[in-house]
Coordinates of C-alpha atoms and ligand atoms in Angstrom, one line a residue:
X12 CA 0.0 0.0 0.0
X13 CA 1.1 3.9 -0.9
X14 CA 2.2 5.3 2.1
X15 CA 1.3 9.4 2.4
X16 CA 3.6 11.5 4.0
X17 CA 2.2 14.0 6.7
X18 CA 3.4 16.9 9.4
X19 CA 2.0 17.0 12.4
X20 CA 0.4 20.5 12.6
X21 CA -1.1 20.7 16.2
X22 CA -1.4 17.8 19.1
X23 CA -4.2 19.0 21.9
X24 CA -4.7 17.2 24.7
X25 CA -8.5 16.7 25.0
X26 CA -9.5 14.7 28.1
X27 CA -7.5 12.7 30.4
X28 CA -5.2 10.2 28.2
X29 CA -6.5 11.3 25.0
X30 CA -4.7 13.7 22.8
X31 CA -5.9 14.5 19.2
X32 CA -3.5 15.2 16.1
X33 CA -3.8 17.2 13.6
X34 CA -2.0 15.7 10.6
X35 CA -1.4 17.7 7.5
X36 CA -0.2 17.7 4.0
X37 CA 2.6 19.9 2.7
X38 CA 3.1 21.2 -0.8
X39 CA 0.0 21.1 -3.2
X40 CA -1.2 17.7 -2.8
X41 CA -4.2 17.7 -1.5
X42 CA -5.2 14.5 1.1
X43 CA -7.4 11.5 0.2
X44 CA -11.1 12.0 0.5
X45 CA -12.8 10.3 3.0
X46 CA -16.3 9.6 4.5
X47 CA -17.4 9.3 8.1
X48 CA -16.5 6.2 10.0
X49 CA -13.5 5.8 8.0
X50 CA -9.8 5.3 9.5
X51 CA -6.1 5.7 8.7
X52 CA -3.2 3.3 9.4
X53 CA -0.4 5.4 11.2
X54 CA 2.9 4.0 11.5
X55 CA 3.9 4.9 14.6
X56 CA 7.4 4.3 14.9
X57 CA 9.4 1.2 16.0
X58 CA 7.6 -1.0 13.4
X59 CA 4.2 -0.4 15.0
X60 CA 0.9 -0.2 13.0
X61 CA -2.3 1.2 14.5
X62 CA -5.7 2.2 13.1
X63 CA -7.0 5.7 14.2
X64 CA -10.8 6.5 13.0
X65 CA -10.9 10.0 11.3
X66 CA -12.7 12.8 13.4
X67 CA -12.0 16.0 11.7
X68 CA -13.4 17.8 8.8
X69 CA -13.9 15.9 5.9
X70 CA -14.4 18.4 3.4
X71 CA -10.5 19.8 4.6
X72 CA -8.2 17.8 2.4
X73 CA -5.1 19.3 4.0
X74 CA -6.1 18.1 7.2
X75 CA -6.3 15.0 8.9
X76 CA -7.8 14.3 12.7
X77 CA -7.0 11.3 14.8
X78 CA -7.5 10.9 18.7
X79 CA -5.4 8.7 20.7
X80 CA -5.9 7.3 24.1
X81 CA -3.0 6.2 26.3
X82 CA -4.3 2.5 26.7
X83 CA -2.6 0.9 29.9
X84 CA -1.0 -1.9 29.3
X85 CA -0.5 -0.5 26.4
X86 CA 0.4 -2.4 22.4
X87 CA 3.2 -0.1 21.8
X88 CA 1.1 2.5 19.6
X89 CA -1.0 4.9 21.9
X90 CA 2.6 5.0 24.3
X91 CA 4.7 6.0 20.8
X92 CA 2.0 8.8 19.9
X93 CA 1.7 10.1 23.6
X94 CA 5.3 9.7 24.2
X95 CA 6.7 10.2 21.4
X96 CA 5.0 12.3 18.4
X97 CA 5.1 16.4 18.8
X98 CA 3.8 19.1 16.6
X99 CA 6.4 19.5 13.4
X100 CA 7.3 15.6 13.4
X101 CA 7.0 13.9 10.4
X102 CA 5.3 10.7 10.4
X103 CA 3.2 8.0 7.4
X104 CA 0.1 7.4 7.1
X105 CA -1.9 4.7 5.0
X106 CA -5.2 6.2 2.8
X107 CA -8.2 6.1 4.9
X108 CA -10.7 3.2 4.2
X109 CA -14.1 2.9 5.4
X110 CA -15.1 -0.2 7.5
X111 CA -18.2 1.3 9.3
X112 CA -20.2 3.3 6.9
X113 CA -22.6 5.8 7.6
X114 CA -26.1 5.0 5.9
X115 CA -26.5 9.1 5.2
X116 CA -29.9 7.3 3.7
X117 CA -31.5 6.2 6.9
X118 CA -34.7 8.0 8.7
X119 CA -32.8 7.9 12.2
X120 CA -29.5 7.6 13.6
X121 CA -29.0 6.6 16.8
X122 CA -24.9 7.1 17.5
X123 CA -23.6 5.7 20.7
X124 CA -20.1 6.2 21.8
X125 CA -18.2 5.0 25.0
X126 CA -14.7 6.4 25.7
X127 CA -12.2 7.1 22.4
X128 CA -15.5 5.5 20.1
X129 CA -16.2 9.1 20.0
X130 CA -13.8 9.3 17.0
X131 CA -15.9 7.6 14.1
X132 CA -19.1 9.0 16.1
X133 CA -18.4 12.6 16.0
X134 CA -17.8 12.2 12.6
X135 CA -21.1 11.1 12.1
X136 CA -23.0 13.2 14.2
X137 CA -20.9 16.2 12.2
X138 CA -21.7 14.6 8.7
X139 CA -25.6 13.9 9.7
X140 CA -26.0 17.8 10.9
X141 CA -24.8 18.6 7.8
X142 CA -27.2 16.9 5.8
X143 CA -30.2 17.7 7.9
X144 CA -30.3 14.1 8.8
X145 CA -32.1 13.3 12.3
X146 CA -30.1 11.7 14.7
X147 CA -29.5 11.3 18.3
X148 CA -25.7 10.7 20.0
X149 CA -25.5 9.7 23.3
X150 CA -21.6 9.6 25.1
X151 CA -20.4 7.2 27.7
X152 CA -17.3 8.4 29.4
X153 CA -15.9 7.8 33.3
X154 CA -16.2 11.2 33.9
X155 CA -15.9 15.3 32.6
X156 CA -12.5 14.8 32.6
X157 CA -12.1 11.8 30.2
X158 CA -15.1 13.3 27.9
X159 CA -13.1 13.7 24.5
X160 CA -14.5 16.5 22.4
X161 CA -16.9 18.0 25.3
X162 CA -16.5 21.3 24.1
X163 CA -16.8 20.6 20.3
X164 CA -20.3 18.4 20.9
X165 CA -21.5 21.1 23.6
X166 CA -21.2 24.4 21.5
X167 CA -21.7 23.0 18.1
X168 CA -24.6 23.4 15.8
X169 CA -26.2 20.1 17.4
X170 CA -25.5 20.3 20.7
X171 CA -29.1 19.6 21.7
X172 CA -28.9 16.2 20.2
X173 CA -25.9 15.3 21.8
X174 CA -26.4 13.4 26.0
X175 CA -23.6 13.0 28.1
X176 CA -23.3 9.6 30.1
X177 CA -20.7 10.6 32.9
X178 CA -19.7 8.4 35.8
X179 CA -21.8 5.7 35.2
X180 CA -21.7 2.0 36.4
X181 CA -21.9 -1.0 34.7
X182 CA -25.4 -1.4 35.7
X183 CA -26.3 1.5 35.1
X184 CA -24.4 2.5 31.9
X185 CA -26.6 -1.2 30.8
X186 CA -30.3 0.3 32.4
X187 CA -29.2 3.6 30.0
X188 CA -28.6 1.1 26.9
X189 CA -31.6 -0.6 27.0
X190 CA -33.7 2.5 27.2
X191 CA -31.8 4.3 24.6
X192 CA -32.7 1.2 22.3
X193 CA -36.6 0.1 23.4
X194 CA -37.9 2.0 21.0
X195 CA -36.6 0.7 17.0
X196 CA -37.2 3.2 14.5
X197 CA -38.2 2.1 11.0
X198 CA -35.4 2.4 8.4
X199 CA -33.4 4.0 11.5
X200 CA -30.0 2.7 12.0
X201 CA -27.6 2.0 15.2
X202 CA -23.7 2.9 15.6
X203 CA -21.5 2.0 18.3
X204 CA -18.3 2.2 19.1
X205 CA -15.7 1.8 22.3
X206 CA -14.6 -0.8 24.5
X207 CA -15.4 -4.8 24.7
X208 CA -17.6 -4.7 27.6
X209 CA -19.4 -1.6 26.5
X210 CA -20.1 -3.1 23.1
X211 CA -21.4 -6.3 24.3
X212 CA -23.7 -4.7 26.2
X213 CA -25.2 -2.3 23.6
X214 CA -25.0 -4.6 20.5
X215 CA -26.9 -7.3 23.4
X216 CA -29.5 -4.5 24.1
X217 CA -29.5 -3.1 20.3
X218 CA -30.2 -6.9 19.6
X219 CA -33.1 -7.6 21.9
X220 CA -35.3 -5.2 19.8
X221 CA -33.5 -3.6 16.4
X222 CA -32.7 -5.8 13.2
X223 CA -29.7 -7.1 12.4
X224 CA -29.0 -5.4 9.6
X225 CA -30.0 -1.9 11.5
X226 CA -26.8 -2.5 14.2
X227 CA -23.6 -1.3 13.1
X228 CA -20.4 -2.1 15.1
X229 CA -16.9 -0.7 15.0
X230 CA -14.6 -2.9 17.8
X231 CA -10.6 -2.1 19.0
X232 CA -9.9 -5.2 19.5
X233 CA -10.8 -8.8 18.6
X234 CA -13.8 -10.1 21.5
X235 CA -11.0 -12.3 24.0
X236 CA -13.6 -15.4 24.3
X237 CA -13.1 -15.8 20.4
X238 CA -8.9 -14.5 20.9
X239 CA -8.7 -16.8 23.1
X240 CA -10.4 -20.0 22.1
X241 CA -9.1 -23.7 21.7
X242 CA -7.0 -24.2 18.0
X243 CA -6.6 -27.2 15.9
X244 CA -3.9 -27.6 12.8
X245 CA -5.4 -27.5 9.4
X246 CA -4.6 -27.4 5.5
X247 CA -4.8 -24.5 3.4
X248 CA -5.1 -24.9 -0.1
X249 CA -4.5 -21.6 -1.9
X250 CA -6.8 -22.2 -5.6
X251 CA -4.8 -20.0 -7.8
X252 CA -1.4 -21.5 -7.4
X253 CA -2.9 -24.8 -6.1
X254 CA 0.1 -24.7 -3.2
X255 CA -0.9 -26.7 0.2
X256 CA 0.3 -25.9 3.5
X257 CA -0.5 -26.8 7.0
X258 CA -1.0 -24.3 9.6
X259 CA -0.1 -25.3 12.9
X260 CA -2.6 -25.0 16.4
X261 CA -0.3 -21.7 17.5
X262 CA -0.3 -20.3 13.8
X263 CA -2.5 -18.1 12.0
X264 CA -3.1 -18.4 8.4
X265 CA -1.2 -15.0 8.1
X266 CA 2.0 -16.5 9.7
X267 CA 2.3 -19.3 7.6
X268 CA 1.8 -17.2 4.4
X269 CA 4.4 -15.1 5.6
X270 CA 6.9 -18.0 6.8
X271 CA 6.3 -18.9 2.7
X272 CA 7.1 -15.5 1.9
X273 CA 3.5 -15.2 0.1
X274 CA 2.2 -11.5 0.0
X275 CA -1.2 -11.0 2.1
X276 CA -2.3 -7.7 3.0
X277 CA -2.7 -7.0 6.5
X278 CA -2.6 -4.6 9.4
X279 CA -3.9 -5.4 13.0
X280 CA -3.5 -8.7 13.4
X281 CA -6.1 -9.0 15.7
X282 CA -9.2 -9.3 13.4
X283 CA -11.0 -6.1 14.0
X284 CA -9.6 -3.6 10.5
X285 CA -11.1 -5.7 7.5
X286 CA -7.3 -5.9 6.1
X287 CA -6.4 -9.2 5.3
X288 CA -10.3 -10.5 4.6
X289 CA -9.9 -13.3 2.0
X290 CA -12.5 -14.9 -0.2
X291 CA -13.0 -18.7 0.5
X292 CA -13.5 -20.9 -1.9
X293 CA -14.2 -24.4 -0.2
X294 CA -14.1 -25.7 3.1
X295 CA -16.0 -23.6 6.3
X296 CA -13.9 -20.6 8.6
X297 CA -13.7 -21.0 12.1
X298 CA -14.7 -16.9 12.5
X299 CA -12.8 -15.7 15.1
X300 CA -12.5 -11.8 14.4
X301 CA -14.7 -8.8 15.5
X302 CA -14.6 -7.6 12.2
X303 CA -17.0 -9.2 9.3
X304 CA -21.1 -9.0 9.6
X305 CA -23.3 -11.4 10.6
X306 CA -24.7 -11.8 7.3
X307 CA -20.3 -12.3 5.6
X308 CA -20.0 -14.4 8.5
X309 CA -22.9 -16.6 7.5
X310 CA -22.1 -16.5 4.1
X311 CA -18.8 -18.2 4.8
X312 CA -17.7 -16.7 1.4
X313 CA -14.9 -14.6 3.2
X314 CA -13.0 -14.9 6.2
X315 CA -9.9 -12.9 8.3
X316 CA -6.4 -14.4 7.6
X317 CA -4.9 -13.2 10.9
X318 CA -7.2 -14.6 13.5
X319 CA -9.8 -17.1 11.8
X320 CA -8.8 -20.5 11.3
X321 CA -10.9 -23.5 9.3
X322 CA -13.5 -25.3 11.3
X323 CA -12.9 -28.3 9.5
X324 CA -9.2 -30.3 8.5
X325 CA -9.1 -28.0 5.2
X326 CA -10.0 -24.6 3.9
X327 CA -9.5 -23.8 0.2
X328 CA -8.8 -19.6 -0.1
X329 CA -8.8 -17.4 -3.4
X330 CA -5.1 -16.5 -3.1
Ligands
LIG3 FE1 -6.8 -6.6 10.6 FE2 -6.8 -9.1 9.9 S1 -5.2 -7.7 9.7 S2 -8.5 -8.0 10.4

């Protein structure tokens, strides 16, 4: 993939452990477009790959925004672009892709966001003002002081449509789901974004009463019951040079790919960006990523190199 070259042009620090950057193009280049929901890979030094959603200004193609929060125990990333990364450095950027559209078509929005899932949510909220669209975002956050954006959402041009969710506990932040989501709204649709436990409880109460194809879902990290479950070896046939090879129970399909020097896309490694998604020819996935829809997932058509493995002894792939 093209890498783009970018300046950092301003870092702010917006709540506790979150800074936003403002990364822009020099010269007369002008960015990549992009639409709400979409993200950027930034390389952020030291080999280290991370996905950041977009949350600026689209319509600003010198400009991009990312937020970052300081995760503890951190992956290396958040601690490089805290630590690390200061206005004027110089740093590379992937094009942005889109893994959690925004259906700019539907009669409602209802946008829920929990922690740094303000990022892809804010750009929604900005995109659906914009439009006239009707829409309601509601923000879960520990308290004022880890509330990302508070000024932005509170003196903007929607700020009536926006609730703030501070200091909330499990139970409650789940009583405050389920109300939120009671009421389905025909052709209405449902985003949500932030932590594991957050987003198992609002996809669980978005479930109970809003169709599947309604609930949209943008996760950080793969869910650890499917990380973490039991692994069998396998054979992968890849159709198109009709080469076999075994992957092992502690390998991923990605590894031995790479240990064959076979080019795959990828990125997180953890199932959650939509990088290295493959086609399937024969032979049923073992879906084990927080990435693909219910209705890919079904399909068995497609499955995520890094993290899904065959549930059978073989799995035939497009490659
Ligand atoms: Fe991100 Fe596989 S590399 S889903």
């Amino acid at each position: 993939m093209t890498l783009i070259n970018v300046v950092v042009e301003k870092v702010t620090q917006e709540a506790e452990g979150i800074r936003s950057f403002v990364l822009a193009k020099k010269g007369l280049f002008k960015l990549p477009a992009y639409t709400p929901g979409s993200h950027i890979d930034v390389h952020c030094g030291e080999g280290i790959i991370r996905q950041y959603s977009l949350c600026g200004d689209p319509d600003d193609r010198r400009h991009l925004m990312i937020a970052v929060r300081q995760v503890a125990p951190s992956r290396g990333g958040s601690d490089l672009m805290h630590r690390d990364v200061a206005a004027g450095d110089r740093l590379e950027i992937g094009a942005p892709r889109n893994n959690f559209p925004l259906d700019e078509a539907a009669t409602h929005s209802v946008l829920l966001a929990a922690g740094i899932g303000i990022t892809p949510i804010i750009a929604m909220a900005d995109r659906l003002h914009a439009i006239g669209g009707s829409f309601k975002l509601h923000y879960f956050s520990r308290a004022t002081n880890h509330t990302a954006f508070r000024k932005r959402l509170e003196q903007g041009g929607y700020a009536d449509r926006v609730t703030f969710h501070e200091g909330l506990d499990v139970q409650s932040t789940g009583q405050t789901l389920d109300n939120i989501l009671r009421q389905p709204v025909e052709g209405g649709q449902v985003y949500m974004c932030g932590p594991a436990p957050f987003m198992d409880r609002a996809e669980t109460a978005a479930k109970a009463h809003w169709p599947q194809d309604a609930i949209n879902l943008e996760r950080f990290a793969a869910k650890p019951a499917l990380a973490g479950a039991p692994a069998k070896p396998f054979t992968v046939e890849l159709a198109r040079s009709g080469v076999t090879l075994q992957v092992a129970a502690g390998e991923t399909i990605l590894d031995v790919l790479e240990a064959h020097e076979i080019d795959a896309a990828f990125s997180c490694e953890q199932g959650v960006c939509g990088t290295c998604v493959c086609d399937v020819v024969s032979g049923q996935p073992d879906h084990r990523d927080s990435f693909l829809s219910g209705h890919q997932r079904k399909s068995g058509r497609v499955m995520c190199l890094c993290v899904s493995r065959a549930a059978g002894e073989k799995i035939v792939l497009d490659i």
